[in-house]
Amino acid sequence: MDKKKILVIHGPNLNMLGQREVGHYGAETIDDINRRIAEKATAEGLIVDFFQSNSEGRIVDRIQSAIGEFDGLIINPAAYTHTSVAIRDAVLLLDIPVVEIHLSNIDKREAFRHRSLIADVVSGRISGFGGKGYLLAIDAVADALTNADRK
Ligand code: DQA
């Protein structure tokens, strides 16, 4: 059987991890996090690809181009979580497991961060566990794909 392919999308300002509000987001850089994700994915027998953009339109384009190419999506839309109908609509185009992830616990922060425009169109959300959350997300997608195969 072909290996399943997972796409990880990092939204705006996540390229600055390690230098950015370390109290909220931790000291790991995006490369550190991606390395850990890649190790975990390989151990699970999955192929993983990464995309980061500070631009809403480029994120929409990447989600659209994932159709038919990827079996699962892990997405941290960062600030666009709270504002982007366009990213929500793009996620709705997908028929694969989608995990919403945040490094910080968005429900413990400012009120404007409590609202996620994708929360009700994803498989589930992981929030508040820093970089480790991405590893939990890989597990969640791997389980969802295994269970889908059993159907
Ligand atoms: C974030 C939370 C968002 O509110 C914020 O705008 C980010 C990162 C997180 O990972 O905790 O940029 O998505």
mmCIF file of C-alpha atoms and ligand atoms in Angstrom:
data_model
loop_
_atom_site.group_PDB
_atom_site.id
_atom_site.type_symbol
_atom_site.label_atom_id
_atom_site.label_comp_id
_atom_site.label_asym_id
_atom_site.label_seq_id
_atom_site.Cartn_x
_atom_site.Cartn_y
_atom_site.Cartn_z
ATOM 1 C CA MET A 1 0.000 0.000 0.000
ATOM 2 C CA ASP A 2 1.225 3.495 -0.829
ATOM 3 C CA LYS A 3 2.312 5.622 2.106
ATOM 4 C CA LYS A 4 -0.227 8.240 3.206
ATOM 5 C CA LYS A 5 0.773 11.863 2.714
ATOM 6 C CA ILE A 6 0.201 14.564 5.309
ATOM 7 C CA LEU A 7 0.499 18.296 4.673
ATOM 8 C CA VAL A 8 1.429 20.650 7.523
ATOM 9 C CA ILE A 9 0.534 24.322 6.976
ATOM 10 C CA HIS A 10 1.976 27.043 9.197
ATOM 11 C CA GLY A 11 0.294 30.444 9.006
ATOM 12 C CA PRO A 12 1.565 33.991 9.441
ATOM 13 C CA ASN A 13 4.424 34.850 11.802
ATOM 14 C CA LEU A 14 5.112 31.198 12.587
ATOM 15 C CA ASN A 15 8.313 31.568 10.550
ATOM 16 C CA MET A 16 9.464 33.747 13.489
ATOM 17 C CA LEU A 17 9.060 31.043 16.143
ATOM 18 C CA GLY A 18 11.947 31.005 18.566
ATOM 19 C CA GLN A 19 12.177 34.817 18.503
ATOM 20 C CA ARG A 20 8.488 35.563 18.865
ATOM 21 C CA GLU A 21 6.629 35.840 22.216
ATOM 22 C CA VAL A 22 8.549 32.898 23.628
ATOM 23 C CA GLY A 23 6.259 32.851 26.689
ATOM 24 C CA HIS A 24 3.334 31.912 24.438
ATOM 25 C CA TYR A 25 5.007 29.990 21.657
ATOM 26 C CA GLY A 26 8.189 28.480 23.133
ATOM 27 C CA ALA A 27 11.831 28.634 22.122
ATOM 28 C CA GLU A 28 11.720 26.085 19.297
ATOM 29 C CA THR A 29 12.114 27.404 15.753
ATOM 30 C CA ILE A 30 9.841 26.289 12.925
ATOM 31 C CA ASP A 31 12.721 24.160 11.617
ATOM 32 C CA ASP A 32 13.025 22.447 15.024
ATOM 33 C CA ILE A 33 9.295 21.722 15.023
ATOM 34 C CA ASN A 34 9.298 20.499 11.422
ATOM 35 C CA ARG A 35 12.231 18.193 12.185
ATOM 36 C CA ARG A 36 10.333 16.625 15.094
ATOM 37 C CA ILE A 37 7.200 16.242 12.941
ATOM 38 C CA ALA A 38 9.211 14.610 10.141
ATOM 39 C CA GLU A 39 10.785 12.111 12.581
ATOM 40 C CA LYS A 40 7.396 11.218 14.018
ATOM 41 C CA ALA A 41 5.784 10.912 10.581
ATOM 42 C CA THR A 42 8.570 8.645 9.344
ATOM 43 C CA ALA A 43 8.179 6.456 12.434
ATOM 44 C CA GLU A 44 4.442 6.191 11.676
ATOM 45 C CA GLY A 45 5.129 5.260 8.039
ATOM 46 C CA LEU A 46 3.752 8.553 6.731
ATOM 47 C CA ILE A 47 5.113 11.068 4.238
ATOM 48 C CA VAL A 48 4.969 14.679 5.397
ATOM 49 C CA ASP A 49 5.328 17.967 3.546
ATOM 50 C CA PHE A 50 5.473 21.485 4.974
ATOM 51 C CA PHE A 51 4.228 24.897 3.864
ATOM 52 C CA GLN A 52 4.505 28.260 5.630
ATOM 53 C CA SER A 53 3.133 31.551 4.415
ATOM 54 C CA ASN A 54 2.338 34.950 5.816
ATOM 55 C CA SER A 55 -0.212 35.461 3.065
ATOM 56 C CA GLU A 56 -3.865 34.396 3.311
ATOM 57 C CA GLY A 57 -4.204 33.868 -0.456
ATOM 58 C CA ARG A 58 -1.124 31.654 -0.652
ATOM 59 C CA ILE A 59 -2.514 29.492 2.167
ATOM 60 C CA VAL A 60 -5.831 29.187 0.288
ATOM 61 C CA ASP A 61 -3.911 28.238 -2.881
ATOM 62 C CA ARG A 62 -1.949 25.573 -1.004
ATOM 63 C CA ILE A 63 -5.080 24.061 0.535
ATOM 64 C CA GLN A 64 -6.721 23.916 -2.908
ATOM 65 C CA SER A 65 -3.673 22.287 -4.462
ATOM 66 C CA ALA A 66 -3.690 19.643 -1.683
ATOM 67 C CA ILE A 67 -6.911 18.187 -3.119
ATOM 68 C CA GLY A 68 -6.149 14.714 -4.421
ATOM 69 C CA GLU A 69 -2.501 15.009 -3.355
ATOM 70 C CA PHE A 70 -2.696 14.616 0.433
ATOM 71 C CA ASP A 71 -4.513 12.232 2.745
ATOM 72 C CA GLY A 72 -4.492 14.506 5.794
ATOM 73 C CA LEU A 73 -3.935 18.140 6.756
ATOM 74 C CA ILE A 74 -2.524 19.664 9.943
ATOM 75 C CA ILE A 75 -3.029 23.417 9.942
ATOM 76 C CA ASN A 76 -2.101 26.242 12.284
ATOM 77 C CA PRO A 77 -3.708 29.229 10.562
ATOM 78 C CA ALA A 78 -2.216 31.477 13.302
ATOM 79 C CA ALA A 79 -3.901 34.916 13.294
ATOM 80 C CA TYR A 80 -6.047 33.923 10.284
ATOM 81 C CA THR A 81 -7.769 31.385 12.546
ATOM 82 C CA HIS A 82 -9.768 34.252 13.970
ATOM 83 C CA THR A 83 -10.516 36.174 10.764
ATOM 84 C CA SER A 84 -10.366 34.113 7.589
ATOM 85 C CA VAL A 85 -13.576 33.020 5.901
ATOM 86 C CA ALA A 86 -11.397 32.272 2.844
ATOM 87 C CA ILE A 87 -9.335 29.661 4.717
ATOM 88 C CA ARG A 88 -12.510 28.172 6.210
ATOM 89 C CA ASP A 89 -14.050 27.884 2.731
ATOM 90 C CA ALA A 90 -10.859 26.267 1.396
ATOM 91 C CA VAL A 91 -10.851 23.704 4.241
ATOM 92 C CA LEU A 92 -14.442 22.877 3.309
ATOM 93 C CA LEU A 93 -13.189 21.778 -0.124
ATOM 94 C CA LEU A 94 -11.230 18.931 1.486
ATOM 95 C CA ASP A 95 -12.561 15.470 2.150
ATOM 96 C CA ILE A 96 -9.673 14.290 4.363
ATOM 97 C CA PRO A 97 -8.951 14.424 8.128
ATOM 98 C CA VAL A 98 -7.979 17.968 9.146
ATOM 99 C CA VAL A 99 -6.447 18.847 12.523
ATOM 100 C CA GLU A 100 -6.434 22.476 13.706
ATOM 101 C CA ILE A 101 -3.439 23.153 15.899
ATOM 102 C CA HIS A 102 -2.231 26.020 18.069
ATOM 103 C CA LEU A 103 0.936 26.193 20.118
ATOM 104 C CA SER A 104 -0.742 28.272 22.818
ATOM 105 C CA ASN A 105 -4.094 27.556 24.455
ATOM 106 C CA ILE A 106 -6.180 30.080 22.524
ATOM 107 C CA ASP A 107 -9.093 29.746 24.956
ATOM 108 C CA LYS A 108 -6.898 31.016 27.818
ATOM 109 C CA ARG A 109 -5.902 34.174 25.930
ATOM 110 C CA GLU A 110 -7.596 37.362 24.707
ATOM 111 C CA ALA A 111 -11.300 37.055 23.825
ATOM 112 C CA PHE A 112 -10.641 37.681 20.115
ATOM 113 C CA ARG A 113 -8.554 34.498 20.017
ATOM 114 C CA HIS A 114 -11.383 32.344 21.408
ATOM 115 C CA ARG A 115 -13.209 32.320 18.102
ATOM 116 C CA SER A 116 -11.870 29.975 15.422
ATOM 117 C CA LEU A 117 -13.537 30.204 12.024
ATOM 118 C CA ILE A 118 -12.435 26.659 11.192
ATOM 119 C CA ALA A 119 -13.263 24.919 14.496
ATOM 120 C CA ASP A 120 -16.541 23.486 13.226
ATOM 121 C CA VAL A 121 -15.192 22.310 9.862
ATOM 122 C CA VAL A 122 -12.135 20.353 11.075
ATOM 123 C CA SER A 123 -11.884 16.842 12.535
ATOM 124 C CA GLY A 124 -10.564 18.241 15.824
ATOM 125 C CA ARG A 125 -8.300 20.764 17.512
ATOM 126 C CA ILE A 126 -5.120 20.549 19.607
ATOM 127 C CA SER A 127 -4.240 23.736 21.473
ATOM 128 C CA GLY A 128 -1.863 24.615 24.274
ATOM 129 C CA PHE A 129 0.835 21.936 24.109
ATOM 130 C CA GLY A 130 3.509 23.865 22.201
ATOM 131 C CA GLY A 131 5.474 22.019 19.530
ATOM 132 C CA LYS A 132 4.473 18.684 21.079
ATOM 133 C CA GLY A 133 0.941 19.357 19.811
ATOM 134 C CA TYR A 134 2.103 18.723 16.245
ATOM 135 C CA LEU A 135 3.232 15.228 17.249
ATOM 136 C CA LEU A 136 -0.184 14.601 18.817
ATOM 137 C CA ALA A 137 -1.728 15.856 15.575
ATOM 138 C CA ILE A 138 0.303 13.338 13.543
ATOM 139 C CA ASP A 139 -1.043 10.590 15.820
ATOM 140 C CA ALA A 140 -4.591 11.891 15.402
ATOM 141 C CA VAL A 141 -4.349 11.950 11.595
ATOM 142 C CA ALA A 142 -2.669 8.521 11.512
ATOM 143 C CA ASP A 143 -5.511 7.081 13.640
ATOM 144 C CA ALA A 144 -8.173 8.746 11.502
ATOM 145 C CA LEU A 145 -6.613 7.286 8.353
ATOM 146 C CA THR A 146 -6.298 3.802 9.878
ATOM 147 C CA ASN A 147 -9.923 3.890 11.000
ATOM 148 C CA ALA A 148 -11.048 5.129 7.562
ATOM 149 C CA ASP A 149 -9.247 2.169 5.950
ATOM 150 C CA ARG A 150 -11.122 -0.248 8.211
ATOM 151 C CA LYS A 151 -14.513 0.967 6.979
HETATM 152 C C1 DQA B 1 -1.505 30.677 17.351
HETATM 153 C C2 DQA B 1 -2.527 31.478 18.167
HETATM 154 C C3 DQA B 1 -3.028 32.661 17.357
HETATM 155 O O1 DQA B 1 -3.991 33.398 18.114
HETATM 156 C C4 DQA B 1 -1.881 33.590 17.019
HETATM 157 O O2 DQA B 1 -2.320 34.660 16.213
HETATM 158 C C5 DQA B 1 -0.719 32.886 16.391
HETATM 159 C C6 DQA B 1 -0.372 31.538 16.843
HETATM 160 C C7 DQA B 1 -0.861 29.549 18.193
HETATM 161 O O3 DQA B 1 -0.238 28.680 17.585
HETATM 162 O O4 DQA B 1 -0.974 29.534 19.417
HETATM 163 O O5 DQA B 1 -0.009 33.452 15.564
HETATM 164 O O6 DQA B 1 -2.172 30.065 16.254
#
